[in-house]
Short mmCIF file of C-alpha atoms in Angstrom, two decimals:
data_model
loop_
_atom_site.label_atom_id
_atom_site.label_comp_id
_atom_site.label_asym_id
_atom_site.label_seq_id
_atom_site.Cartn_x
_atom_site.Cartn_y
_atom_site.Cartn_z
CA UNK A 116 94.81 12.85 -135.59
CA UNK A 117 93.42 14.45 -138.65
CA UNK A 118 90.75 17.16 -138.02
CA UNK A 119 88.58 18.32 -140.84
CA UNK A 120 88.65 22.05 -141.44
CA UNK A 121 86.05 24.05 -139.49
CA UNK A 122 83.07 24.73 -141.63
CA UNK A 123 81.64 28.23 -141.53
CA UNK A 124 77.93 28.42 -142.26
CA UNK A 125 77.19 30.94 -144.89
CA UNK A 126 74.61 33.51 -143.70
CA UNK A 127 72.42 35.06 -146.33
CA UNK A 128 71.89 38.84 -145.93
CA UNK A 129 68.53 40.59 -146.36
CA UNK A 130 67.74 41.48 -149.88
CA UNK A 131 66.69 45.00 -150.76
CA UNK A 132 63.14 43.82 -151.41
CA UNK A 133 62.88 42.19 -148.00
CA UNK A 134 64.22 45.30 -146.31
CA UNK A 135 61.67 47.47 -148.09
CA UNK A 136 58.87 45.12 -147.07
CA UNK A 137 59.91 45.31 -143.40
CA UNK A 138 60.09 49.10 -143.58
CA UNK A 139 56.65 49.21 -145.19
CA UNK A 140 55.18 46.98 -142.47
CA UNK A 141 56.67 49.18 -139.74
CA UNK A 142 55.27 52.26 -141.48
CA UNK A 143 51.79 50.74 -141.61
CA UNK A 144 51.94 49.79 -137.92
CA UNK A 145 53.04 53.31 -136.97
CA UNK A 146 50.25 54.81 -139.09
CA UNK A 147 47.72 52.56 -137.36
CA UNK A 148 49.00 53.16 -133.85
CA UNK A 149 49.79 56.88 -134.00
CA UNK A 150 46.14 58.07 -134.06
CA UNK A 151 45.41 55.83 -131.09
CA UNK A 152 48.38 57.25 -129.20
CA UNK A 153 47.34 60.80 -130.05
CA UNK A 154 43.76 60.06 -129.00
CA UNK A 155 44.97 58.63 -125.70
CA UNK A 156 47.08 61.71 -125.07
CA UNK A 157 44.18 64.04 -125.88
CA UNK A 158 41.93 62.01 -123.61
CA UNK A 159 44.43 62.48 -120.79
CA UNK A 160 44.71 66.20 -121.48
CA UNK A 161 40.95 66.58 -121.61
CA UNK A 162 40.63 64.75 -118.28
CA UNK A 163 43.19 67.11 -116.76
CA UNK A 164 41.32 70.13 -118.12
CA UNK A 165 38.08 68.76 -116.71
CA UNK A 166 39.70 68.24 -113.30
CA UNK A 167 40.98 71.82 -113.33
CA UNK A 168 37.48 73.10 -113.98
CA UNK A 169 36.27 70.99 -111.07
CA UNK A 170 38.92 72.66 -108.93
CA UNK A 171 37.72 76.07 -110.08
CA UNK A 172 34.13 75.05 -109.39
CA UNK A 173 35.04 73.99 -105.86
CA UNK A 174 36.84 77.32 -105.37
CA UNK A 175 33.67 79.14 -106.45
CA UNK A 176 31.65 77.16 -103.92
CA UNK A 177 34.12 77.92 -101.14
CA UNK A 178 34.20 81.59 -102.09
CA UNK A 179 30.41 81.68 -101.95
CA UNK A 180 30.45 80.03 -98.53
CA UNK A 181 32.89 82.58 -97.13
CA UNK A 182 31.64 85.72 -98.90
CA UNK A 183 27.94 84.97 -99.26
CA UNK A 184 28.02 85.41 -103.05
CA UNK A 185 29.82 84.24 -106.16
CA UNK A 186 32.85 86.38 -107.10
CA UNK A 187 32.32 89.46 -109.20
CA UNK A 188 33.32 89.15 -112.81
CA UNK A 189 35.34 92.30 -112.16
CA UNK A 190 35.04 95.24 -109.82
CA UNK A 191 36.38 97.95 -112.13
CA UNK A 192 37.05 98.74 -115.76
CA UNK A 193 40.26 100.59 -115.02
CA UNK A 194 43.85 99.49 -114.74
CA UNK A 195 43.32 99.29 -110.99
CA UNK A 196 40.85 96.52 -110.29
CA UNK A 197 40.58 92.75 -110.14
CA UNK A 198 38.50 90.01 -111.71
CA UNK A 199 37.08 86.66 -110.62
CA UNK A 200 40.30 84.78 -111.44
CA UNK A 201 42.13 86.88 -108.85
CA UNK A 202 39.38 86.83 -106.24
CA UNK A 203 39.31 83.03 -105.96
CA UNK A 204 43.09 82.55 -105.75
CA UNK A 205 43.00 81.83 -101.99
CA UNK A 206 40.37 79.14 -102.61
CA UNK A 207 42.61 77.78 -105.38
CA UNK A 208 45.44 77.50 -102.84
CA UNK A 209 47.40 80.19 -104.68
CA UNK A 210 47.80 82.53 -101.72
CA UNK A 211 51.35 83.46 -102.66
CA UNK A 212 50.27 84.94 -106.02
CA UNK A 213 47.22 86.57 -104.42
CA UNK A 214 49.35 88.22 -101.75
CA UNK A 215 52.04 89.26 -104.24
CA UNK A 216 49.56 91.22 -106.35
CA UNK A 217 48.82 94.76 -105.14
CA UNK A 218 45.21 95.45 -106.13
CA UNK A 219 45.70 99.15 -105.36
CA UNK A 220 48.28 99.45 -108.13
CA UNK A 221 47.77 99.36 -111.93
CA UNK A 222 48.06 95.98 -113.55
CA UNK A 223 51.25 96.99 -115.37
CA UNK A 224 52.93 98.40 -112.24
CA UNK A 225 56.34 97.00 -111.47
CA UNK A 226 55.01 95.91 -108.09
CA UNK A 227 52.67 93.49 -109.87
CA UNK A 228 55.10 92.16 -112.47
CA UNK A 229 56.04 89.04 -110.51
CA UNK A 230 52.43 88.04 -109.88
CA UNK A 231 51.41 88.68 -113.48
CA UNK A 232 54.26 86.48 -114.74
CA UNK A 233 53.77 83.57 -112.36
CA UNK A 234 52.12 80.61 -114.15
CA UNK A 235 48.92 79.24 -112.65
CA UNK A 236 48.69 75.69 -113.94
CA UNK A 237 45.00 75.34 -113.04
CA UNK A 238 44.17 78.19 -115.44
CA UNK A 239 45.85 76.56 -118.46
CA UNK A 240 44.23 73.95 -120.70
CA UNK A 241 46.94 71.36 -121.50
CA UNK A 242 45.42 70.73 -124.93
CA UNK A 243 46.05 74.32 -125.95
CA UNK A 244 49.50 75.13 -124.59
CA UNK A 245 52.12 74.73 -121.91
CA UNK A 246 51.80 76.12 -118.42
CA UNK A 247 54.66 78.57 -119.00
CA UNK A 248 53.00 80.30 -121.97
CA UNK A 249 52.81 84.08 -121.61
CA UNK A 250 51.85 87.14 -123.64
CA UNK A 251 52.84 90.76 -123.92
CA UNK A 252 50.04 93.18 -123.17
CA UNK A 253 49.35 96.88 -123.53
CA UNK A 254 47.23 98.99 -121.19
CA UNK A 255 45.96 101.72 -123.43
CA UNK A 256 44.25 102.01 -126.79
CA UNK A 257 47.12 103.87 -128.43
CA UNK A 258 48.99 100.80 -129.60
CA UNK A 259 51.76 98.68 -128.17
CA UNK A 260 54.24 100.72 -126.19
CA UNK A 261 52.58 104.05 -126.99
CA UNK A 262 53.49 107.15 -124.99
CA UNK A 263 56.70 105.47 -123.94
CA UNK A 264 54.85 102.94 -121.78
CA UNK A 265 56.56 99.54 -121.83
CA UNK A 266 54.61 96.41 -122.64
CA UNK A 267 53.73 94.20 -119.72
CA UNK A 268 53.95 90.43 -119.58
CA UNK A 269 51.13 88.22 -118.34
CA UNK A 270 50.77 84.48 -118.17
CA UNK A 271 48.23 82.94 -120.48
CA UNK A 272 44.85 81.61 -119.36
CA UNK A 273 42.12 79.52 -120.94
CA UNK A 274 38.98 79.94 -118.80
CA UNK A 275 36.36 82.68 -118.66
CA UNK A 276 33.31 83.35 -116.51
CA UNK A 277 29.77 83.17 -117.84
CA UNK A 278 28.36 86.71 -117.89
CA UNK A 279 25.12 85.66 -119.58
CA UNK A 280 23.90 86.34 -123.08
CA UNK A 281 26.47 89.10 -123.55
CA UNK A 282 29.97 89.38 -122.13
CA UNK A 283 29.37 93.03 -121.16
CA UNK A 284 26.46 92.42 -118.79
CA UNK A 285 26.73 94.76 -115.83
CA UNK A 286 28.09 97.60 -117.95
CA UNK A 287 26.22 100.86 -118.37
CA UNK A 288 24.32 100.58 -121.65
CA UNK A 289 26.04 97.20 -122.15
CA UNK A 290 28.63 98.97 -124.27
CA UNK A 291 32.02 97.54 -123.42
CA UNK A 292 33.86 99.91 -125.74
CA UNK A 293 32.92 103.00 -123.73
CA UNK A 294 30.82 101.76 -120.82
CA UNK A 295 31.71 101.72 -117.17
CA UNK A 296 30.78 99.25 -114.48
CA UNK A 297 27.18 99.89 -113.48
CA UNK A 298 27.56 100.59 -109.78
CA UNK A 299 23.80 100.30 -109.23
CA UNK A 300 23.79 96.70 -110.44
CA UNK A 301 25.63 95.56 -107.33
CA UNK A 302 23.67 97.49 -104.72
CA UNK A 303 20.56 95.35 -104.70
CA UNK A 304 19.64 92.34 -106.79
CA UNK A 305 16.15 93.80 -107.17
CA UNK A 306 17.75 96.15 -109.67
CA UNK A 307 18.49 93.11 -111.82
CA UNK A 308 15.16 91.35 -111.59
CA UNK A 309 14.02 92.80 -114.90
CA UNK A 310 17.13 91.37 -116.58
CA UNK A 311 17.45 88.14 -114.63
CA UNK A 312 16.70 86.19 -117.80
CA UNK A 313 19.73 87.77 -119.48
CA UNK A 314 22.57 87.56 -116.97
CA UNK A 315 24.85 84.72 -115.91
CA UNK A 316 26.19 84.11 -112.41
CA UNK A 317 29.42 86.12 -112.86
CA UNK A 318 29.45 89.46 -114.70
CA UNK A 319 30.88 92.95 -114.22
CA UNK A 320 30.20 94.08 -110.63
CA UNK A 321 27.89 91.11 -110.03
CA UNK A 322 26.78 90.04 -106.56
CA UNK A 323 24.90 86.86 -107.34
CA UNK A 324 23.98 84.46 -104.56
CA UNK A 325 22.96 80.84 -104.96
CA UNK A 326 19.33 81.69 -104.18
CA UNK A 327 19.26 84.10 -107.12
CA UNK A 328 19.91 81.26 -109.57
CA UNK A 329 16.32 80.08 -109.77
CA UNK A 330 16.96 78.07 -112.93
CA UNK A 331 19.02 75.77 -110.71
CA UNK A 332 22.71 75.60 -109.85
CA UNK A 333 23.04 72.33 -111.77
CA UNK A 334 21.43 73.91 -114.85
CA UNK A 335 23.54 77.07 -115.04
CA UNK A 336 27.22 76.98 -115.95
CA UNK A 337 29.66 79.33 -114.25
CA UNK A 338 33.06 78.97 -115.96
CA UNK A 339 34.02 77.59 -119.35
CA UNK A 340 36.88 77.36 -121.78
CA UNK A 341 37.28 80.59 -123.71
CA UNK A 342 37.97 80.88 -127.41
CA UNK A 343 40.88 83.05 -128.54
CA UNK A 344 41.01 83.87 -132.24
CA UNK A 345 44.29 83.05 -133.98
CA UNK A 346 44.61 86.66 -135.12
CA UNK A 347 44.53 87.81 -131.49
CA UNK A 348 47.75 86.04 -130.56
CA UNK A 349 49.85 88.75 -132.24
CA UNK A 350 49.92 91.85 -130.07
CA UNK A 351 52.34 94.00 -131.98
CA UNK A 352 49.71 96.13 -133.69
CA UNK A 353 47.45 99.00 -132.60
CA UNK A 354 44.86 96.56 -131.23
CA UNK A 355 47.18 95.13 -128.62
CA UNK A 356 45.00 96.46 -125.81
CA UNK A 357 41.84 94.74 -127.05
CA UNK A 358 43.67 91.47 -127.64
CA UNK A 359 44.43 90.72 -124.03
CA UNK A 360 41.90 87.90 -124.10
CA UNK A 361 44.66 85.33 -124.29
CA UNK A 362 45.83 85.99 -120.74
CA UNK A 363 44.42 84.83 -117.42
CA UNK A 364 44.51 88.44 -116.27
CA UNK A 365 44.33 88.78 -112.54
CA UNK A 366 43.28 92.36 -113.22
CA UNK A 367 40.00 93.60 -114.67
CA UNK A 368 41.25 96.01 -117.31
CA UNK A 369 39.86 94.14 -120.29
CA UNK A 370 36.72 92.02 -120.06
CA UNK A 371 37.79 89.84 -122.98
CA UNK A 372 40.33 88.19 -120.71
CA UNK A 373 37.89 87.02 -118.05
CA UNK A 374 34.29 87.06 -119.36
CA UNK A 375 32.33 85.51 -122.22
CA UNK A 376 28.74 85.57 -123.51
CA UNK A 377 26.60 82.99 -125.27
CA UNK A 378 24.33 84.84 -127.70
CA UNK A 379 26.61 84.01 -130.66
CA UNK A 380 27.06 80.36 -129.71
CA UNK A 381 30.27 78.37 -129.37
CA UNK A 382 33.36 78.76 -131.53
CA UNK A 383 33.45 76.06 -134.19
CA UNK A 384 37.01 75.13 -133.29
CA UNK A 385 40.40 76.54 -132.24
CA UNK A 386 40.89 78.08 -135.71
CA UNK A 387 37.55 79.93 -135.77
CA UNK A 388 38.66 83.43 -136.77
CA UNK A 389 35.24 84.97 -137.32
CA UNK A 390 34.47 88.44 -136.04
CA UNK A 391 31.91 87.25 -133.50
CA UNK A 392 34.11 84.49 -132.11
CA UNK A 393 36.17 87.01 -130.11
CA UNK A 394 33.61 86.83 -127.28
CA UNK A 395 32.68 83.14 -127.54
CA UNK A 396 33.43 80.14 -125.42
CA UNK A 397 35.56 77.59 -127.28
CA UNK A 398 38.30 75.02 -126.83
CA UNK A 399 41.13 73.00 -128.36
CA UNK A 400 39.32 69.72 -127.67
CA UNK A 401 37.84 68.15 -130.81
CA UNK A 402 34.11 68.93 -131.02
CA UNK A 403 33.46 69.90 -127.39
CA UNK A 404 33.90 72.71 -124.88
CA UNK A 405 34.23 71.99 -121.16
CA UNK A 406 32.23 73.86 -118.50
CA UNK A 407 31.83 73.79 -114.74
CA UNK A 408 28.36 74.55 -113.41
CA UNK A 409 27.34 76.62 -110.41
CA UNK A 410 26.91 73.47 -108.32
CA UNK A 411 30.45 72.33 -109.12
CA UNK A 412 29.80 69.52 -111.62
CA UNK A 413 31.37 69.59 -115.09
CA UNK A 414 30.00 68.85 -118.55
CA UNK A 415 31.38 68.76 -122.07
CA UNK A 416 29.06 70.56 -124.50
CA UNK A 417 29.16 69.82 -128.20
CA UNK A 418 30.06 72.59 -130.64
CA UNK A 419 27.50 71.17 -133.05
CA UNK A 420 24.70 70.31 -130.62
CA UNK A 421 21.18 71.21 -131.70
CA UNK A 422 18.20 71.60 -129.44
CA UNK A 423 15.33 74.03 -129.09
CA UNK A 424 15.06 76.32 -126.09
CA UNK A 425 12.42 78.93 -125.37
CA UNK A 426 14.97 81.59 -124.48
CA UNK A 427 13.81 84.51 -122.38
CA UNK A 428 10.08 83.60 -122.38
CA UNK A 429 9.16 87.04 -120.99
CA UNK A 430 10.88 88.66 -123.98
CA UNK A 431 12.95 91.07 -121.90
CA UNK A 432 15.69 92.72 -123.87
CA UNK A 433 17.04 92.15 -127.36
CA UNK A 434 17.47 88.40 -127.67
CA UNK A 435 16.34 85.93 -130.34
CA UNK A 436 12.57 85.43 -130.39
CA UNK A 437 11.55 81.79 -130.99
CA UNK A 438 8.24 83.02 -132.46
CA UNK A 439 10.00 85.19 -135.04
CA UNK A 440 10.88 83.26 -138.24
CA UNK A 441 13.93 85.47 -138.76
CA UNK A 442 15.30 84.44 -135.36
CA UNK A 443 14.21 80.80 -135.42
CA UNK A 444 17.42 79.37 -136.85
CA UNK A 445 19.54 81.08 -134.20
CA UNK A 446 17.21 79.99 -131.40
CA UNK A 447 17.19 76.38 -132.60
CA UNK A 448 20.95 76.24 -132.91
CA UNK A 449 22.13 78.08 -129.80
CA UNK A 450 19.00 78.53 -127.69
CA UNK A 451 20.03 75.63 -125.47
CA UNK A 452 23.38 77.31 -124.76
CA UNK A 453 21.82 80.67 -123.93
CA UNK A 454 19.31 78.92 -121.68
CA UNK A 455 22.09 77.23 -119.73
CA UNK A 456 23.93 80.54 -119.31
CA UNK A 457 21.16 82.57 -117.64
CA UNK A 458 20.34 82.38 -113.94
CA UNK A 459 16.59 83.01 -114.02
CA UNK A 460 15.33 82.68 -117.57
CA UNK A 461 12.73 79.99 -116.89
CA UNK A 462 13.70 78.38 -120.18
CA UNK A 463 12.63 74.93 -121.29
CA UNK A 464 15.30 72.93 -123.10
CA UNK A 465 14.56 69.91 -125.25
CA UNK A 466 17.17 67.21 -125.84
#
């Protein structure tokens, strides 16, 4: 029986034009979807950062319950001393790191190397860096590795305590370059009544109790994201000691690592390299900085928010005067932030 030859259907290949069109369509889809994916990832990272601040806020509450006061910002200005981030480690369920650190030894002592190098995930903002990020540090003002002293290594950290209008509150003469912890400030809160409109809940040698925060626990923030200038990430120069602000220092040697003030406002963004931004709160989240308040709730505050606040109505100390035309712009722009940072300023904030 005769069988006709099998017929093979001819298949037409893609032309170059068709291939280019498909590639172009894929490129457009990727361009449209990528920002949405990035936004979703940032939203997740911001949520994680917010949850970490809630955890820190809860630790502050538990510390207050057990000790009768909020933790000190730091208890010393020397190499032997600890700050708030160390004091609340047991409440953060980080007992192993707390117990591994010998608070009677200098921060750069070999006995403390393991604790200083152990990452604390709750102290790292996921939008800024990985949990394993660390930094070299120097413990004198002579420059990195001066006098034969080796550089130490400390894990990075992204949160700082609210000291009030200035990061050096609680220092003698409020001069953090040469000042020492004012021992009198911690003896009796009466000593601080005259400056209650200037200080935050956690400053050098502070002993603030909930009842001292007469502006309200829900109106006064305790911990926030700290800004670190890009120039301060390189610690190979003679300023290595002053650039320790990028760590989560368990020790209290440098206040830039653990404390911030509000008189200069918020950093405009992660790349703000201005001189004043070294002591500002700031974040890697677009347009906002996250804070946890003394009552434990969290808020995101805009870096461009405007709102008038009658800061320091009793005019104690050198702060912007809302009745002075020369100070009016600063008060209108950042008065709301300063008002939220003080414990007993009696300020009135408008939306």
